[in-house]
PDB file of C-alpha atoms in Angstrom:
ATOM      1  CA  MET A  18      39.360  -6.356  60.876  1.00 58.00           C
ATOM      2  CA  THR A  19      41.957  -6.748  58.131  1.00 79.00           C
ATOM      3  CA  LEU A  20      45.348  -5.124  58.519  1.00 80.00           C
ATOM      4  CA  THR A  21      45.999  -2.690  55.661  1.00 90.00           C
ATOM      5  CA  VAL A  22      49.252  -1.597  54.033  1.00 92.00           C
ATOM      6  CA  LYS A  23      48.662   1.923  55.342  1.00 91.00           C
ATOM      7  CA  ALA A  24      48.283   0.679  58.907  1.00 88.00           C
ATOM      8  CA  ALA A  25      51.036  -1.948  58.759  1.00 86.00           C
ATOM      9  CA  ALA A  26      53.750  -0.092  56.850  1.00 92.00           C
ATOM     10  CA  LEU A  27      52.917   3.459  55.834  1.00 93.00           C
ATOM     11  CA  SER A  28      52.108   4.621  59.344  1.00 94.00           C
ATOM     12  CA  GLY A  29      55.617   3.552  60.377  1.00 94.00           C
ATOM     13  CA  PHE A  30      57.151   5.265  57.356  1.00 96.00           C
ATOM     14  CA  VAL A  31      55.359   8.501  58.240  1.00 96.00           C
ATOM     15  CA  GLN A  32      56.254   8.324  61.931  1.00 95.00           C
ATOM     16  CA  THR A  33      59.924   7.613  61.213  1.00 96.00           C
ATOM     17  CA  LEU A  34      60.240  10.246  58.489  1.00 97.00           C
ATOM     18  CA  LYS A  35      58.743  12.830  60.850  1.00 96.00           C
ATOM     19  CA  ALA A  36      61.181  11.713  63.546  1.00 96.00           C
ATOM     20  CA  LEU A  37      64.101  12.062  61.118  1.00 97.00           C
ATOM     21  CA  ASP A  38      62.888  15.533  60.201  1.00 97.00           C
ATOM     22  CA  ALA A  39      62.888  16.521  63.888  1.00 96.00           C
ATOM     23  CA  ILE A  40      66.294  14.871  64.388  1.00 96.00           C
ATOM     24  CA  LEU A  41      67.691  16.968  61.530  1.00 97.00           C
ATOM     25  CA  ASP A  42      66.544  20.097  63.380  1.00 96.00           C
ATOM     26  CA  LYS A  43      68.340  18.928  66.522  1.00 95.00           C
ATOM     27  CA  ALA A  44      71.458  18.091  64.510  1.00 95.00           C
ATOM     28  CA  VAL A  45      71.537  21.576  62.963  1.00 95.00           C
ATOM     29  CA  ALA A  46      71.160  23.250  66.354  1.00 95.00           C
ATOM     30  CA  GLN A  47      73.821  21.079  67.989  1.00 93.00           C
ATOM     31  CA  ALA A  48      76.211  21.468  65.045  1.00 94.00           C
ATOM     32  CA  GLU A  49      75.928  25.259  65.330  1.00 95.00           C
ATOM     33  CA  THR A  50      76.572  25.117  69.079  1.00 95.00           C
ATOM     34  CA  ARG A  51      79.534  22.791  68.635  1.00 94.00           C
ATOM     35  CA  LYS A  52      80.869  24.770  65.630  1.00 95.00           C
ATOM     36  CA  ILE A  53      80.669  21.751  63.306  1.00 93.00           C
ATOM     37  CA  GLN A  54      80.364  22.575  59.626  1.00 93.00           C
ATOM     38  CA  PRO A  55      77.218  21.008  58.130  1.00 90.00           C
ATOM     39  CA  GLU A  56      79.199  19.565  55.199  1.00 91.00           C
ATOM     40  CA  VAL A  57      81.297  17.526  57.625  1.00 93.00           C
ATOM     41  CA  LEU A  58      78.237  15.977  59.208  1.00 94.00           C
ATOM     42  CA  LEU A  59      76.428  15.431  55.895  1.00 97.00           C
ATOM     43  CA  SER A  60      79.383  13.413  54.610  1.00 97.00           C
ATOM     44  CA  ALA A  61      79.917  11.441  57.862  1.00 97.00           C
ATOM     45  CA  ARG A  62      79.868   7.626  57.707  1.00 97.00           C
ATOM     46  CA  LEU A  63      79.871   4.819  60.237  1.00 96.00           C
ATOM     47  CA  ALA A  64      82.619   3.026  58.303  1.00 97.00           C
ATOM     48  CA  PRO A  65      84.682   3.916  55.230  1.00 96.00           C
ATOM     49  CA  ASP A  66      82.753   1.485  53.014  1.00 97.00           C
ATOM     50  CA  MET A  67      79.305   2.693  54.127  1.00 97.00           C
ATOM     51  CA  LEU A  68      77.214   5.422  52.570  1.00 98.00           C
ATOM     52  CA  ALA A  69      77.306   8.952  53.974  1.00 98.00           C
ATOM     53  CA  PHE A  70      74.631  10.528  56.177  1.00 98.00           C
ATOM     54  CA  THR A  71      73.021  12.394  53.263  1.00 98.00           C
ATOM     55  CA  ARG A  72      72.685   9.191  51.256  1.00 98.00           C
ATOM     56  CA  GLN A  73      71.111   7.394  54.230  1.00 98.00           C
ATOM     57  CA  ILE A  74      68.329  10.009  54.372  1.00 98.00           C
ATOM     58  CA  GLN A  75      67.865   9.892  50.591  1.00 98.00           C
ATOM     59  CA  LEU A  76      67.548   6.106  50.611  1.00 98.00           C
ATOM     60  CA  CYS A  77      65.169   6.118  53.550  1.00 98.00           C
ATOM     61  CA  CYS A  78      62.899   8.436  51.569  1.00 98.00           C
ATOM     62  CA  ASP A  79      63.340   6.348  48.422  1.00 98.00           C
ATOM     63  CA  PHE A  80      62.310   3.095  50.086  1.00 98.00           C
ATOM     64  CA  ALA A  81      59.127   4.715  51.425  1.00 98.00           C
ATOM     65  CA  LYS A  82      58.097   6.338  48.140  1.00 98.00           C
ATOM     66  CA  ASN A  83      59.162   3.387  45.997  1.00 97.00           C
ATOM     67  CA  ALA A  84      57.101   0.981  48.100  1.00 97.00           C
ATOM     68  CA  VAL A  85      54.043   3.202  47.754  1.00 97.00           C
ATOM     69  CA  ALA A  86      54.474   3.621  43.996  1.00 97.00           C
ATOM     70  CA  ARG A  87      55.231  -0.029  43.273  1.00 97.00           C
ATOM     71  CA  LEU A  88      52.409  -1.430  45.386  1.00 96.00           C
ATOM     72  CA  SER A  89      49.783   1.098  44.311  1.00 96.00           C
ATOM     73  CA  GLY A  90      50.824   1.122  40.653  1.00 96.00           C
ATOM     74  CA  SER A  91      51.076   4.914  40.763  1.00 95.00           C
ATOM     75  CA  GLU A  92      53.652   7.103  39.058  1.00 95.00           C
ATOM     76  CA  ASN A  93      56.892   7.010  41.042  1.00 95.00           C
ATOM     77  CA  PRO A  94      58.180  10.572  41.476  1.00 95.00           C
ATOM     78  CA  ARG A  95      61.862  11.088  40.719  1.00 94.00           C
ATOM     79  CA  PHE A  96      63.844  12.762  43.454  1.00 96.00           C
ATOM     80  CA  PRO A  97      67.340  13.475  42.125  1.00 95.00           C
ATOM     81  CA  ASP A  98      70.005  12.797  44.739  1.00 97.00           C
ATOM     82  CA  GLU A  99      71.272  16.384  44.832  1.00 97.00           C
ATOM     83  CA  GLU A 100      70.735  17.399  48.458  1.00 97.00           C
ATOM     84  CA  LYS A 101      73.741  19.196  49.906  1.00 96.00           C
ATOM     85  CA  SER A 102      72.243  20.782  53.024  1.00 97.00           C
ATOM     86  CA  PHE A 103      69.974  20.054  55.946  1.00 97.00           C
ATOM     87  CA  PRO A 104      67.143  22.216  54.513  1.00 97.00           C
ATOM     88  CA  GLU A 105      67.338  20.252  51.254  1.00 98.00           C
ATOM     89  CA  LEU A 106      67.149  16.943  53.150  1.00 98.00           C
ATOM     90  CA  LYS A 107      64.138  18.251  55.078  1.00 98.00           C
ATOM     91  CA  GLU A 108      62.515  19.205  51.765  1.00 98.00           C
ATOM     92  CA  ARG A 109      63.049  15.670  50.443  1.00 98.00           C
ATOM     93  CA  ILE A 110      61.438  14.244  53.582  1.00 98.00           C
ATOM     94  CA  ALA A 111      58.479  16.629  53.142  1.00 98.00           C
ATOM     95  CA  LYS A 112      58.006  15.571  49.497  1.00 98.00           C
ATOM     96  CA  THR A 113      58.145  11.927  50.527  1.00 98.00           C
ATOM     97  CA  LEU A 114      55.606  12.466  53.307  1.00 98.00           C
ATOM     98  CA  ALA A 115      53.247  14.213  50.874  1.00 97.00           C
ATOM     99  CA  PHE A 116      53.520  11.355  48.377  1.00 97.00           C
ATOM    100  CA  VAL A 117      52.939   8.706  51.047  1.00 97.00           C
ATOM    101  CA  ALA A 118      49.936  10.627  52.442  1.00 96.00           C
ATOM    102  CA  ALA A 119      48.307  10.742  49.005  1.00 96.00           C
ATOM    103  CA  ALA A 120      48.538   6.972  48.485  1.00 96.00           C
ATOM    104  CA  ASP A 121      45.365   5.126  47.557  1.00 95.00           C
ATOM    105  CA  SER A 122      44.625   2.529  50.251  1.00 94.00           C
ATOM    106  CA  ALA A 123      42.729   0.127  47.991  1.00 95.00           C
ATOM    107  CA  ALA A 124      45.451   0.200  45.339  1.00 96.00           C
ATOM    108  CA  LEU A 125      48.135  -0.421  47.975  1.00 96.00           C
ATOM    109  CA  ASP A 126      46.286  -3.415  49.389  1.00 95.00           C
ATOM    110  CA  ALA A 127      45.636  -4.824  45.906  1.00 95.00           C
ATOM    111  CA  GLY A 128      49.362  -4.506  45.187  1.00 95.00           C
ATOM    112  CA  LEU A 129      50.192  -7.095  47.845  1.00 95.00           C
ATOM    113  CA  ALA A 130      49.018  -9.901  45.549  1.00 95.00           C
ATOM    114  CA  ARG A 131      50.619  -8.520  42.380  1.00 94.00           C
ATOM    115  CA  GLU A 132      54.158  -9.295  41.264  1.00 96.00           C
ATOM    116  CA  VAL A 133      56.544  -6.389  41.754  1.00 96.00           C
ATOM    117  CA  THR A 134      59.771  -6.074  39.766  1.00 95.00           C
ATOM    118  CA  PHE A 135      62.346  -3.632  41.053  1.00 93.00           C
ATOM    119  CA  PRO A 136      66.023  -2.776  40.537  1.00 92.00           C
ATOM    120  CA  ARG A 137      68.488  -4.725  42.607  1.00 89.00           C
ATOM    121  CA  GLY A 138      71.749  -3.003  41.938  1.00 85.00           C
ATOM    122  CA  PRO A 139      72.802  -1.129  38.825  1.00 89.00           C
ATOM    123  CA  SER A 140      72.274  -3.990  36.349  1.00 92.00           C
ATOM    124  CA  ALA A 141      69.894  -6.505  37.922  1.00 94.00           C
ATOM    125  CA  THR A 142      66.241  -6.733  38.876  1.00 95.00           C
ATOM    126  CA  ALA A 143      64.263  -8.878  41.273  1.00 96.00           C
ATOM    127  CA  THR A 144      60.622  -9.943  41.220  1.00 97.00           C
ATOM    128  CA  MET A 145      58.535 -10.785  44.292  1.00 96.00           C
ATOM    129  CA  THR A 146      54.918 -10.664  45.265  1.00 97.00           C
ATOM    130  CA  GLY A 147      53.974  -7.259  46.573  1.00 96.00           C
ATOM    131  CA  GLU A 148      53.613  -8.726  50.045  1.00 95.00           C
ATOM    132  CA  ALA A 149      57.126 -10.212  50.016  1.00 96.00           C
ATOM    133  CA  TYR A 150      58.560  -7.022  48.490  1.00 96.00           C
ATOM    134  CA  LEU A 151      56.989  -4.890  51.228  1.00 96.00           C
ATOM    135  CA  THR A 152      57.729  -7.108  54.209  1.00 95.00           C
ATOM    136  CA  ARG A 153      61.096  -8.600  53.256  1.00 96.00           C
ATOM    137  CA  PHE A 154      62.693  -5.826  51.205  1.00 96.00           C
ATOM    138  CA  ALA A 155      61.139  -2.346  51.426  1.00 97.00           C
ATOM    139  CA  ILE A 156      60.394  -2.161  55.160  1.00 97.00           C
ATOM    140  CA  PRO A 157      63.728  -3.664  56.328  1.00 97.00           C
ATOM    141  CA  ASN A 158      65.694  -1.376  53.993  1.00 97.00           C
ATOM    142  CA  PHE A 159      63.700   1.680  55.091  1.00 98.00           C
ATOM    143  CA  TYR A 160      64.500   1.038  58.760  1.00 97.00           C
ATOM    144  CA  PHE A 161      68.113   0.104  58.029  1.00 98.00           C
ATOM    145  CA  HIS A 162      68.775   3.510  56.444  1.00 98.00           C
ATOM    146  CA  ALA A 163      66.776   5.421  59.078  1.00 97.00           C
ATOM    147  CA  THR A 164      68.695   3.693  61.861  1.00 97.00           C
ATOM    148  CA  THR A 165      72.029   4.210  60.130  1.00 97.00           C
ATOM    149  CA  ALA A 166      71.360   7.954  59.792  1.00 97.00           C
ATOM    150  CA  TYR A 167      70.501   8.092  63.502  1.00 96.00           C
ATOM    151  CA  ASP A 168      73.632   6.071  64.359  1.00 96.00           C
ATOM    152  CA  ILE A 169      75.884   8.407  62.363  1.00 97.00           C
ATOM    153  CA  LEU A 170      74.680  11.324  64.464  1.00 96.00           C
ATOM    154  CA  ARG A 171      75.135   9.370  67.706  1.00 95.00           C
ATOM    155  CA  GLN A 172      78.638   8.293  66.678  1.00 95.00           C
ATOM    156  CA  ASN A 173      79.482  11.962  66.204  1.00 93.00           C
ATOM    157  CA  GLY A 174      78.375  12.794  69.735  1.00 92.00           C
ATOM    158  CA  PHE A 175      74.996  14.330  68.990  1.00 91.00           C
ATOM    159  CA  GLN A 176      72.584  14.287  71.899  1.00 92.00           C
ATOM    160  CA  ILE A 177      69.648  12.377  70.505  1.00 91.00           C
ATOM    161  CA  GLY A 178      68.081   9.306  72.022  1.00 88.00           C
ATOM    162  CA  LYS A 179      65.660   6.504  71.439  1.00 90.00           C
ATOM    163  CA  GLN A 180      62.709   8.796  72.143  1.00 90.00           C
ATOM    164  CA  ASP A 181      63.834  11.018  69.249  1.00 88.00           C
ATOM    165  CA  PHE A 182      63.850   8.006  66.933  1.00 88.00           C
ATOM    166  CA  LEU A 183      60.443   6.870  68.212  1.00 89.00           C
ATOM    167  CA  LEU A 184      58.931  10.369  68.045  1.00 83.00           C
ATOM    168  CA  GLY A 185      55.160  10.157  67.846  1.00 73.00           C
ATOM    169  CA  VAL A 186      54.793   6.485  68.847  1.00 71.00           C
ATOM    170  CA  PHE A 187      52.432   7.300  71.686  1.00 72.00           C
ATOM    171  CA  ASP A 188      50.566  10.114  69.911  1.00 70.00           C
ATOM    172  CA  ALA A 189      48.177   7.816  68.016  1.00 55.00           C
TER     173      ALA A 189
END
């Protein structure tokens, strides 16, 4: 049996996005209990030169949807980076999950052999095969931003653990 893009990458995107959605619920509940203003947490960073929590969630969603659109050749939906609350971040995750779920498997798999050109910074682009783009750029970046969002919450004393991050691993 051949491994498909949906099985190799999209299933992980879906699992991790659902885990982040559940982690956001825990963060809201714990922030209320600890009397932490949501704005403080949404702007938290691991280091002064790193992106804030909100941006980590946005980018995680972007890497999932961009990979699907670029590999499948489908229209890439624009999600303006305007989220300023936990409910808005959860809505972005939901939109991303819906887009990923609607992806055409055959088009995704065909995209592995095609060249993919994508932005690399504000004024540069890069071109790779779809396979290299997915495995060496999109997937690592997706997990980097998901992990960084998780780490920001942990650094701020939120009670979440590895099982929260791996939510749904054993449900398949």
